[in-house]
mmCIF file of C-alpha atoms and ligand atoms in Angstrom:
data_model
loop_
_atom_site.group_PDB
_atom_site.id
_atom_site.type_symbol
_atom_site.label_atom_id
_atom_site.label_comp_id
_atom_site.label_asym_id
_atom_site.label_seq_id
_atom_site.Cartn_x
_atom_site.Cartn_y
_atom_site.Cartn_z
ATOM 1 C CA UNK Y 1 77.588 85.493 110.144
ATOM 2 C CA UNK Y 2 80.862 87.098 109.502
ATOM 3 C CA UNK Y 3 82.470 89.224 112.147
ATOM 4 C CA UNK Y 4 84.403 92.507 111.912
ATOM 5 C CA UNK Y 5 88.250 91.193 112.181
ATOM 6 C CA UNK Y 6 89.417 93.779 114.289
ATOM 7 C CA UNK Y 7 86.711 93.441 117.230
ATOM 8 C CA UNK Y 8 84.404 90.333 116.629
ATOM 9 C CA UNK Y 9 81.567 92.014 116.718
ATOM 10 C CA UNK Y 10 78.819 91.372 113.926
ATOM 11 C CA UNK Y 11 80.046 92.926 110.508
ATOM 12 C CA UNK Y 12 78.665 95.297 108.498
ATOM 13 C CA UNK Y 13 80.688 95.700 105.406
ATOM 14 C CA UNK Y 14 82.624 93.426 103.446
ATOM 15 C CA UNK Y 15 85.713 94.166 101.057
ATOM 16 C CA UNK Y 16 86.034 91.672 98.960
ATOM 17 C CA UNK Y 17 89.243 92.753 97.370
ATOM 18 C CA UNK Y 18 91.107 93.451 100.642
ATOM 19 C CA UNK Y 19 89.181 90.283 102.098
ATOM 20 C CA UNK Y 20 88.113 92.592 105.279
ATOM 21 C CA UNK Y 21 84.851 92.164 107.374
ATOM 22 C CA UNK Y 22 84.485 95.167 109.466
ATOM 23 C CA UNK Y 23 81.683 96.109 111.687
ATOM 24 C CA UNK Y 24 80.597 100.198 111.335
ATOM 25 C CA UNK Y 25 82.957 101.869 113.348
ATOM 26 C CA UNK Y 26 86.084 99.542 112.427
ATOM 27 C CA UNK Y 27 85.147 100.221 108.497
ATOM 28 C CA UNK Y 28 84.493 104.417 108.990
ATOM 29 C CA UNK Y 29 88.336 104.008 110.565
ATOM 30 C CA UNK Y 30 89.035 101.791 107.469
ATOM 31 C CA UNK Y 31 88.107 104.360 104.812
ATOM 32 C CA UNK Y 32 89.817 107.712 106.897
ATOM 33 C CA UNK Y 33 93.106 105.530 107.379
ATOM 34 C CA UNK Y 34 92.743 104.568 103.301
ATOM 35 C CA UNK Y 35 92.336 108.247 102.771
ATOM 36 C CA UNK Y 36 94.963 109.290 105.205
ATOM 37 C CA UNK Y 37 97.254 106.661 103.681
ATOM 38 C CA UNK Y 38 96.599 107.953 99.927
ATOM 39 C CA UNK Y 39 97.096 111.408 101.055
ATOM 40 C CA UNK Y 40 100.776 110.977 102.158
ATOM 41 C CA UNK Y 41 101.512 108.086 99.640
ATOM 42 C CA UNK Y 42 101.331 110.971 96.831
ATOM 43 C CA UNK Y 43 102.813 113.541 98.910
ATOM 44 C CA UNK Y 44 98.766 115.602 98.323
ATOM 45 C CA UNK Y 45 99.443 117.883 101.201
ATOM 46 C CA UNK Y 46 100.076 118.367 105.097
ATOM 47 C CA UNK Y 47 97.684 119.824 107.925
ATOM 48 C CA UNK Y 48 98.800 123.290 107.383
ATOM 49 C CA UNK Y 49 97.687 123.303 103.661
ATOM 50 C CA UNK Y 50 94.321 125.434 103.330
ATOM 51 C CA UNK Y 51 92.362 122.234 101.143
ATOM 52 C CA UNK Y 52 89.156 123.233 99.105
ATOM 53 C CA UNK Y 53 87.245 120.043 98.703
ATOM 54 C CA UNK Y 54 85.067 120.453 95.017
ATOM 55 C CA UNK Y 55 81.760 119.450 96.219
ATOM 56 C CA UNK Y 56 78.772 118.190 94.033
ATOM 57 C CA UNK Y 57 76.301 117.172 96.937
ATOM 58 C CA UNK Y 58 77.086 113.427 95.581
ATOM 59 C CA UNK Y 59 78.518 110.667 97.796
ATOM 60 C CA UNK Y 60 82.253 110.973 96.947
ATOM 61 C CA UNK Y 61 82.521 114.533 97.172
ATOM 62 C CA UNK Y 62 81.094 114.349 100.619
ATOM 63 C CA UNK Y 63 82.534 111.230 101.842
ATOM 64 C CA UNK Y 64 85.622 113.194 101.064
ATOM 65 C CA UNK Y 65 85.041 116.435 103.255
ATOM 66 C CA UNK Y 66 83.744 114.247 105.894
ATOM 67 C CA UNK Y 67 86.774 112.152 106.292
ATOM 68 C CA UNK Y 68 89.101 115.272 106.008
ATOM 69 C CA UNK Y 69 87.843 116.962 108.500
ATOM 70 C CA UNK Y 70 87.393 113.538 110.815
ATOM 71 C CA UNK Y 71 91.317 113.288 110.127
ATOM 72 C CA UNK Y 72 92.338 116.680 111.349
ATOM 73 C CA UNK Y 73 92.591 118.712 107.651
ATOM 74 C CA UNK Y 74 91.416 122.288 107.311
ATOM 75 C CA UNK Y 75 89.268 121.479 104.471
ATOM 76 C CA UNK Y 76 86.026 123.780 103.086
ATOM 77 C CA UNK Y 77 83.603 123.427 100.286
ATOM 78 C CA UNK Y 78 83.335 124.571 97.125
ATOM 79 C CA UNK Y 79 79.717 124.038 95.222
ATOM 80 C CA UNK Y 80 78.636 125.673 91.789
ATOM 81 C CA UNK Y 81 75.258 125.972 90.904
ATOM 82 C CA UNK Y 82 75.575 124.766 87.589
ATOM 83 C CA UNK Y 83 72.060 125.679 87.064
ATOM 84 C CA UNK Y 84 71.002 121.767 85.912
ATOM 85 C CA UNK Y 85 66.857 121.980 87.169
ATOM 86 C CA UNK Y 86 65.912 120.383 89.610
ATOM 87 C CA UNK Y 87 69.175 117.998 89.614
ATOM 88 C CA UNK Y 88 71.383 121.160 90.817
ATOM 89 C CA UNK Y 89 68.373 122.561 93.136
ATOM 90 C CA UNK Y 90 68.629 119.099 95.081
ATOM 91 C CA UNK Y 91 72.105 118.806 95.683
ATOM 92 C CA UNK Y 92 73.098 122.053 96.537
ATOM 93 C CA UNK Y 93 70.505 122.013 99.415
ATOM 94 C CA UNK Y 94 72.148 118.680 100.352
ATOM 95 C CA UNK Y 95 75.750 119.794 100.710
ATOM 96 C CA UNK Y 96 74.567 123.262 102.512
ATOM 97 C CA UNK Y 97 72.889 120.716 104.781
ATOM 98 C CA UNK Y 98 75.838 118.961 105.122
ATOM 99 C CA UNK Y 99 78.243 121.969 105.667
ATOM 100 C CA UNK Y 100 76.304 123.300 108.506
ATOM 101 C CA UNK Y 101 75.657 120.103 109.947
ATOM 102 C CA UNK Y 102 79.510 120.022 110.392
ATOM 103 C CA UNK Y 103 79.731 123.485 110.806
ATOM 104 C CA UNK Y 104 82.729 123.789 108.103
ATOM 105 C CA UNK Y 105 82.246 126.995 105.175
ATOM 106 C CA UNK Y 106 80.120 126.117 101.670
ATOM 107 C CA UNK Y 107 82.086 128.858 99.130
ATOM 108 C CA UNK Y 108 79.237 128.836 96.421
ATOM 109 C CA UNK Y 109 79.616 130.389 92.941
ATOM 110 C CA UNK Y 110 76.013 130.255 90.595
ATOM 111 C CA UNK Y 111 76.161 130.498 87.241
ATOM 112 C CA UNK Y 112 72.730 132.263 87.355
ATOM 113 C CA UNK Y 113 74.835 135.467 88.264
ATOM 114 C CA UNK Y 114 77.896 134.720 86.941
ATOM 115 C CA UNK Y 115 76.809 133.740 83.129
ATOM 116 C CA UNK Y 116 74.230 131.244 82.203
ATOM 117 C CA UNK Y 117 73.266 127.766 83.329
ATOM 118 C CA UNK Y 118 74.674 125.152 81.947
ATOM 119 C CA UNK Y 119 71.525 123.729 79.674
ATOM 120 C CA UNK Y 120 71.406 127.376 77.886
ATOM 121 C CA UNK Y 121 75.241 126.838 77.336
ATOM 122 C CA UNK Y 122 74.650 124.665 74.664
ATOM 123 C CA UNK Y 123 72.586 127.762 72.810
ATOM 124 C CA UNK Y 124 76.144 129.445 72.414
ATOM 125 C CA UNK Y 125 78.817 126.540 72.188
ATOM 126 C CA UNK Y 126 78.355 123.412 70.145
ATOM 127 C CA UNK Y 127 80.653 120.862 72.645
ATOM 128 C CA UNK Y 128 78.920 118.499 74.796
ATOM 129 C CA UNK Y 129 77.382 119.898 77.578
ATOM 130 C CA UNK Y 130 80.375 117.391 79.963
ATOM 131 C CA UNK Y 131 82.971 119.536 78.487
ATOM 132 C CA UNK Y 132 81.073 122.914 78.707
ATOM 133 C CA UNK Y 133 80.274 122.509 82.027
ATOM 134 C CA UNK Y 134 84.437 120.753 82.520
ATOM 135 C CA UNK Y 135 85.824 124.327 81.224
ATOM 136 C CA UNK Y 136 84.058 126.321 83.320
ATOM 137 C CA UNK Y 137 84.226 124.268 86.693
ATOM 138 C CA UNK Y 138 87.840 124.010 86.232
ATOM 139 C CA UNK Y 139 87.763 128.292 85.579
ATOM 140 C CA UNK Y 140 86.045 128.698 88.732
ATOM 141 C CA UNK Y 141 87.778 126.636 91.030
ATOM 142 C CA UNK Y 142 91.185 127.711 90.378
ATOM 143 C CA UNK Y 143 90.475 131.286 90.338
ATOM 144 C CA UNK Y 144 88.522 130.847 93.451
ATOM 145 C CA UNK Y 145 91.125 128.697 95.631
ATOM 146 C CA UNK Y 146 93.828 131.565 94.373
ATOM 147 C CA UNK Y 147 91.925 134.197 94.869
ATOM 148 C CA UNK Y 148 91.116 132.803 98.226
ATOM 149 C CA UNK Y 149 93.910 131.397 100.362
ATOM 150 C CA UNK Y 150 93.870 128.094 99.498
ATOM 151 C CA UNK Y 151 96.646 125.696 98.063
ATOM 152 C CA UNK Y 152 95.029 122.719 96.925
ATOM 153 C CA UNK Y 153 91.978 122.121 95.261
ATOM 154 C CA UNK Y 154 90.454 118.146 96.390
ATOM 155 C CA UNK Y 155 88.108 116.565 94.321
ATOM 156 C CA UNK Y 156 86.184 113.255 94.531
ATOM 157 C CA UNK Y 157 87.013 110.861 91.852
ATOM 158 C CA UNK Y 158 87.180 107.357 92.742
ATOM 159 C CA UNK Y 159 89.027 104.373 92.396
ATOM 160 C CA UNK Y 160 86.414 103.388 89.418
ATOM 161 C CA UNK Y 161 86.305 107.193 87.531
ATOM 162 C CA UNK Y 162 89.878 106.427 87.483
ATOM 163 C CA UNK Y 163 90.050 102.840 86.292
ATOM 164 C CA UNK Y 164 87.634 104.217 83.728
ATOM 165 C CA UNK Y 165 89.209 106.882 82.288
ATOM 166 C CA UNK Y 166 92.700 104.517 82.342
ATOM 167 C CA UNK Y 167 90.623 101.659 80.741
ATOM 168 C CA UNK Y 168 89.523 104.293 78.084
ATOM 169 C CA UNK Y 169 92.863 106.099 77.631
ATOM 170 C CA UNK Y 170 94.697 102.706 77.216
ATOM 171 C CA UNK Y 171 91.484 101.275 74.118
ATOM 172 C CA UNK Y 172 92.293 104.542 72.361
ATOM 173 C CA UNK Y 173 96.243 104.498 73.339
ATOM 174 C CA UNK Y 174 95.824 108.215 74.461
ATOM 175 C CA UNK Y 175 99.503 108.477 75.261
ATOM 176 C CA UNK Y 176 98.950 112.431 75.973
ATOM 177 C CA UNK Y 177 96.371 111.996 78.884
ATOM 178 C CA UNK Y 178 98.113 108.693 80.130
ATOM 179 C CA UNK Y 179 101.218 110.773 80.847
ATOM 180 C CA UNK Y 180 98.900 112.979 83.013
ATOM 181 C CA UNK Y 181 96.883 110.567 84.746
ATOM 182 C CA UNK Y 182 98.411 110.728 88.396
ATOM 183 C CA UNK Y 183 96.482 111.673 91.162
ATOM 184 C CA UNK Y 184 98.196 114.985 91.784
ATOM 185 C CA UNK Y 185 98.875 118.118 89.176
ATOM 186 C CA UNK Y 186 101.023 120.134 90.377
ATOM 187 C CA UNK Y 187 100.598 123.452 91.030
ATOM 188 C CA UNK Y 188 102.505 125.171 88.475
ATOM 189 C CA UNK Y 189 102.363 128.331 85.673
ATOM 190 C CA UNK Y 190 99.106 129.746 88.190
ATOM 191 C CA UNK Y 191 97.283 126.320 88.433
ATOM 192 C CA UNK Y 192 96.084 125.368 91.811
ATOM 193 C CA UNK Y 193 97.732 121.941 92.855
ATOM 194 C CA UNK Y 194 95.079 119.672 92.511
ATOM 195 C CA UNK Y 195 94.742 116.341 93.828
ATOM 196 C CA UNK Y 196 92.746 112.942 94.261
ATOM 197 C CA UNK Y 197 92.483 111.526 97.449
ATOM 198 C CA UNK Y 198 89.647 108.766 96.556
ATOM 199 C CA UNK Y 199 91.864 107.769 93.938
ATOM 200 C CA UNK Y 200 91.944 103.973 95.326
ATOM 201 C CA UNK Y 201 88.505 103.636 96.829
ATOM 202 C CA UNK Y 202 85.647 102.606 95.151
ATOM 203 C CA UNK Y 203 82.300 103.945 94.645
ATOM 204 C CA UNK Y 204 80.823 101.284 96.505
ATOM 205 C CA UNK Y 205 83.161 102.166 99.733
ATOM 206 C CA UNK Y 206 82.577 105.488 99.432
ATOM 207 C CA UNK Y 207 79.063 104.676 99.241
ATOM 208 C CA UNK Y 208 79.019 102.762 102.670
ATOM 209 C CA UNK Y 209 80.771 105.630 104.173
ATOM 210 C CA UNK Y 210 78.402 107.894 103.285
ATOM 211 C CA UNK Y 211 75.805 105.852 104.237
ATOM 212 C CA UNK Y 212 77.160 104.970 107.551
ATOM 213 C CA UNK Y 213 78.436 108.326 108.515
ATOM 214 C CA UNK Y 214 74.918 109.427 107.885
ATOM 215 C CA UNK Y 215 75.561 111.632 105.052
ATOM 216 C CA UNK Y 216 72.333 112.674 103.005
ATOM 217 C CA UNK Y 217 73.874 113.072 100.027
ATOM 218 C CA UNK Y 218 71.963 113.320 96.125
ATOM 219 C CA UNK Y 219 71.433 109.500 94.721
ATOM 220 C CA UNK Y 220 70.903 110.679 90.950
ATOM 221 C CA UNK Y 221 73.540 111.459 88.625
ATOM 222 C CA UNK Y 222 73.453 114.559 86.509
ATOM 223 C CA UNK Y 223 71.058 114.680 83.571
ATOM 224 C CA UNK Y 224 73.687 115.321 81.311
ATOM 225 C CA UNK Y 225 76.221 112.131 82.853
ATOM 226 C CA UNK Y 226 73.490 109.838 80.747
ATOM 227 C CA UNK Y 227 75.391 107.774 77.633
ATOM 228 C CA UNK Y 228 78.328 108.714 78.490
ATOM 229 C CA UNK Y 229 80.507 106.393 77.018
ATOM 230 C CA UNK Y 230 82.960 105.915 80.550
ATOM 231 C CA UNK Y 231 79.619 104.638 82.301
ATOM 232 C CA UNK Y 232 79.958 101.609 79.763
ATOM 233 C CA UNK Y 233 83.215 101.139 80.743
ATOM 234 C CA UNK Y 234 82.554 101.224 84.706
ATOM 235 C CA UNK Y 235 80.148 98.340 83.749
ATOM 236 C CA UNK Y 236 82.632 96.439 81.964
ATOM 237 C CA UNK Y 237 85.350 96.688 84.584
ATOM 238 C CA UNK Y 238 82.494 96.077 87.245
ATOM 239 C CA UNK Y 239 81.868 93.126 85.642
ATOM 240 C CA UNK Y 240 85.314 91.994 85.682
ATOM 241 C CA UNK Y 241 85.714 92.758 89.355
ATOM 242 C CA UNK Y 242 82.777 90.510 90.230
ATOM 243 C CA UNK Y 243 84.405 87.762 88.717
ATOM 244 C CA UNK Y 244 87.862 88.551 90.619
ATOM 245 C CA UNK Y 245 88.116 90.903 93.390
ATOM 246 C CA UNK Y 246 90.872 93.625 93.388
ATOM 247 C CA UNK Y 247 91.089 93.712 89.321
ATOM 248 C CA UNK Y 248 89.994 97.590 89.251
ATOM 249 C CA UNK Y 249 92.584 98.763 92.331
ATOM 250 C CA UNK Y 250 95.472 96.557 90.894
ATOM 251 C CA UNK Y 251 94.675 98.036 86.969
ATOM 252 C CA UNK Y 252 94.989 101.200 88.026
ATOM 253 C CA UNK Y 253 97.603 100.840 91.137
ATOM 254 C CA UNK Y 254 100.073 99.013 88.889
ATOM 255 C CA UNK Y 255 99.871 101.545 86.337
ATOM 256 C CA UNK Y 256 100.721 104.279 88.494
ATOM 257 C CA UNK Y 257 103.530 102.132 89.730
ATOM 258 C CA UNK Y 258 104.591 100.777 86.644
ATOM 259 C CA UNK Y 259 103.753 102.277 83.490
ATOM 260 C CA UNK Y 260 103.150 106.191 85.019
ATOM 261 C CA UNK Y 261 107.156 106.426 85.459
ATOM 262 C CA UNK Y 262 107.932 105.553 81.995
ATOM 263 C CA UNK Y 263 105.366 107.422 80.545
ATOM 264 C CA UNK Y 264 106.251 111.164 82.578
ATOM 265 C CA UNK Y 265 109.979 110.797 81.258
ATOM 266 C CA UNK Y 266 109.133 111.860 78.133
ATOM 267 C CA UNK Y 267 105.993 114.529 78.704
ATOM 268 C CA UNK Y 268 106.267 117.573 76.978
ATOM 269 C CA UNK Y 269 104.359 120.158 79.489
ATOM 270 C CA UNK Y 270 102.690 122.415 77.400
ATOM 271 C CA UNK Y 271 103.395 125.904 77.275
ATOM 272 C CA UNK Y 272 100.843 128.559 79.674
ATOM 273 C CA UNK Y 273 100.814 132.060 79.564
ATOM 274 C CA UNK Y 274 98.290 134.156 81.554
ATOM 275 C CA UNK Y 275 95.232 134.902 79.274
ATOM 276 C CA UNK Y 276 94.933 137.979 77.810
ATOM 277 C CA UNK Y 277 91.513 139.011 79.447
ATOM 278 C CA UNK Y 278 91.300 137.107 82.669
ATOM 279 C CA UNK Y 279 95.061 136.467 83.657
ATOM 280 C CA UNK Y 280 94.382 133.038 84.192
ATOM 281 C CA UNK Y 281 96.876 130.181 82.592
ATOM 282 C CA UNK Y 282 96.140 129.032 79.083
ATOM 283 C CA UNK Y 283 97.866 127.301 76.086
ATOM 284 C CA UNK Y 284 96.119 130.149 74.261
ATOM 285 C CA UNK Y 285 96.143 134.078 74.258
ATOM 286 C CA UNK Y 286 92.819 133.598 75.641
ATOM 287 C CA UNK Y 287 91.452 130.999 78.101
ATOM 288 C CA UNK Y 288 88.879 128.377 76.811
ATOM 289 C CA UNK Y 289 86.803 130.139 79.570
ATOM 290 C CA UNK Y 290 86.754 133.416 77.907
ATOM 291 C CA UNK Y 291 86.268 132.427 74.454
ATOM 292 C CA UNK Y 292 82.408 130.606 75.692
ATOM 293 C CA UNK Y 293 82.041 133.709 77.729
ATOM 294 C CA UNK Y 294 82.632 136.069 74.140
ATOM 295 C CA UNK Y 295 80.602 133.702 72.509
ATOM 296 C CA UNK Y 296 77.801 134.140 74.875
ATOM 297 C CA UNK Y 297 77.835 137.620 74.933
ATOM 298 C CA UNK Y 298 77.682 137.887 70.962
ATOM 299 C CA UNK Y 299 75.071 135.817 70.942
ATOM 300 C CA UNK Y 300 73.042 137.790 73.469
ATOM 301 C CA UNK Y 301 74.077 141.161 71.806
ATOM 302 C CA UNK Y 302 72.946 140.025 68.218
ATOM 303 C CA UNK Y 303 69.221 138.725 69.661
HETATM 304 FE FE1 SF4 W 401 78.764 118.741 84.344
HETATM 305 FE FE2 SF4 W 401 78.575 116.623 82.723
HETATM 306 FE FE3 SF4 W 401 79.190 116.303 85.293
HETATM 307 FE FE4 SF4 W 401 76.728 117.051 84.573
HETATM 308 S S1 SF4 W 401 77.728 115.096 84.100
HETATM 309 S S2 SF4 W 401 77.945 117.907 86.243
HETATM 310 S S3 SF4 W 401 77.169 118.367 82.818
HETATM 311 S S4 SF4 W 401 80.423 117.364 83.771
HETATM 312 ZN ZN1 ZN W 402 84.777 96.166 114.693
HETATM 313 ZN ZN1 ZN W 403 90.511 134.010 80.251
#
């Protein structure tokens, strides 16, 4: 039987890759110290910082909120209703649960009132519905946190969305997105800082927090999430991480510590200017957001 290292008693979660046994209540302290730890490591933000934590009713998103408010941060939610059947039905009721049950503010936004669900999207754009949905979750939540007092939008990628998207980046030498994989974006040019505070925990972790902290939280992915091509790659690297421990945290650590530096030297921001029909920053005269919104509405006015 192993036993939690920090009080002996019986263990109920082992890290393989940090070689920890920890019993529940030494591993819940684990995971908010990890958090805590990420958080000033990357300078995210301080206790006076208004946080909006993105919130999909899954584990990570949740785990996250949970262990910002257990650590003292003034963090609320932020849910769309992206409008995905019963998949969006499900986990929205599970994170309003979950905000009342901690008695913290849900901000929810539905695309039922603001434009059209996400499955109809793909009537008026021809993208995959990932990057669809991508544009307009990244509209929302920046005009939201502006518009509403708060400084940094919190999201709940993981230690293995990251190593994912760095294993993919690195195949297809994306030199563009490598220079802007970091765990923080600035605020800058009327973007909402954004940052990652998972960034070096796995899914499995935040699982068992969830879990353990009693969080009922949506088990199935999105509809849309299915062959994706990163969910081959979180098999590949999970594979690799079975065979030795601590691959996936030191792939992605060392590249931030290594390879990130080197990389940022030479990036070439890209110029924003305020969109010409929603003020909100684009690398075009109008947003991405506003072109599918035109498109929908010439769509609609032509049927
Ligand atoms: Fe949106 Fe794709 Fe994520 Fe589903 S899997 S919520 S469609 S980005
Ligand atoms: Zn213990
Ligand atoms: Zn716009």
């Amino acid at each position: 039987m192993r036993k939690c290292i920090k009080c002996g008693e019986k263990a109920q979660v082992y890290l393989p890759q940090h070689r920890l046994s920890l019993c529940k209540q030494h591993y819940l302290e684990w995971f908010d110290n990890r958090v805590e730890k990420t958080i000033k490591e990357f300078k995210m933000f301080n206790r006076k910082d208004k946080v909006l934590v993105a919130v999909s009713g899954g584990k990570d998103s949740l785990s996250l909120w949970k262990s910002l408010i257990n650590l003292g941060y003034d963090a609320d939610g932020f849910y769309i209703n992206l409008g995905i059947g019963e998949y969006s039905q499900k986990s929205y009721e599970l994170a309003k649960s979950f905000s009342e049950k901690v008695g913290k503010t849900l901000h929810v936004v539905s695309l039922y009132k603001e434009m059209v669900p996400i499955p109809e999207m793909r009537k008026y754009d021809s993208r995959p519905a990932c990057s669809v949905c991508g544009t307009v979750k990244r509209y929302y939540m920046n005009k939201f946190a502006k518009e509403n007092g708060y400084k940094i939008i919190a999201t709940g990628h993981n230690l293995d969305d990251e190593a994912a998207v760095l294993f993919s980046n690195t195949l297809n030498w994306s030199v563009e997105y490598l220079k802007r994989q970091y765990p923080v974006l600035p605020e800058e040019d009327g973007f909402i800082r954004k940052v990652k505070p998972l960034c070096k925990i796995s899914e499995k972790e935040s699982a068992m927090y969830a879990v353990l902290s009693g969080i009922d939280y949506i088990e199935e992915e999105c509809p849309f999430s299915e062959g994706a091509t990163s969910i081959d790659y979180k098999m590949f690297l999970a594979q690799l991480e079975e065979k030795s421990p601590g691959t996936k945290l030191r792939f992605y650590s060392e590249f931030l510590r290594k390879m990130y530096p080197i990389l940022k030297q030479s990036e070439e921001k890209p110029k924003l200017q305020p969109c010409k029909i929603c003020g909100e920053p684009s690398t075009n005269e109008i947003c991405a957001f506003c072109n599918l919104k035109m498109k929908i509405s010439q769509k609609e006015a032509k049927a």
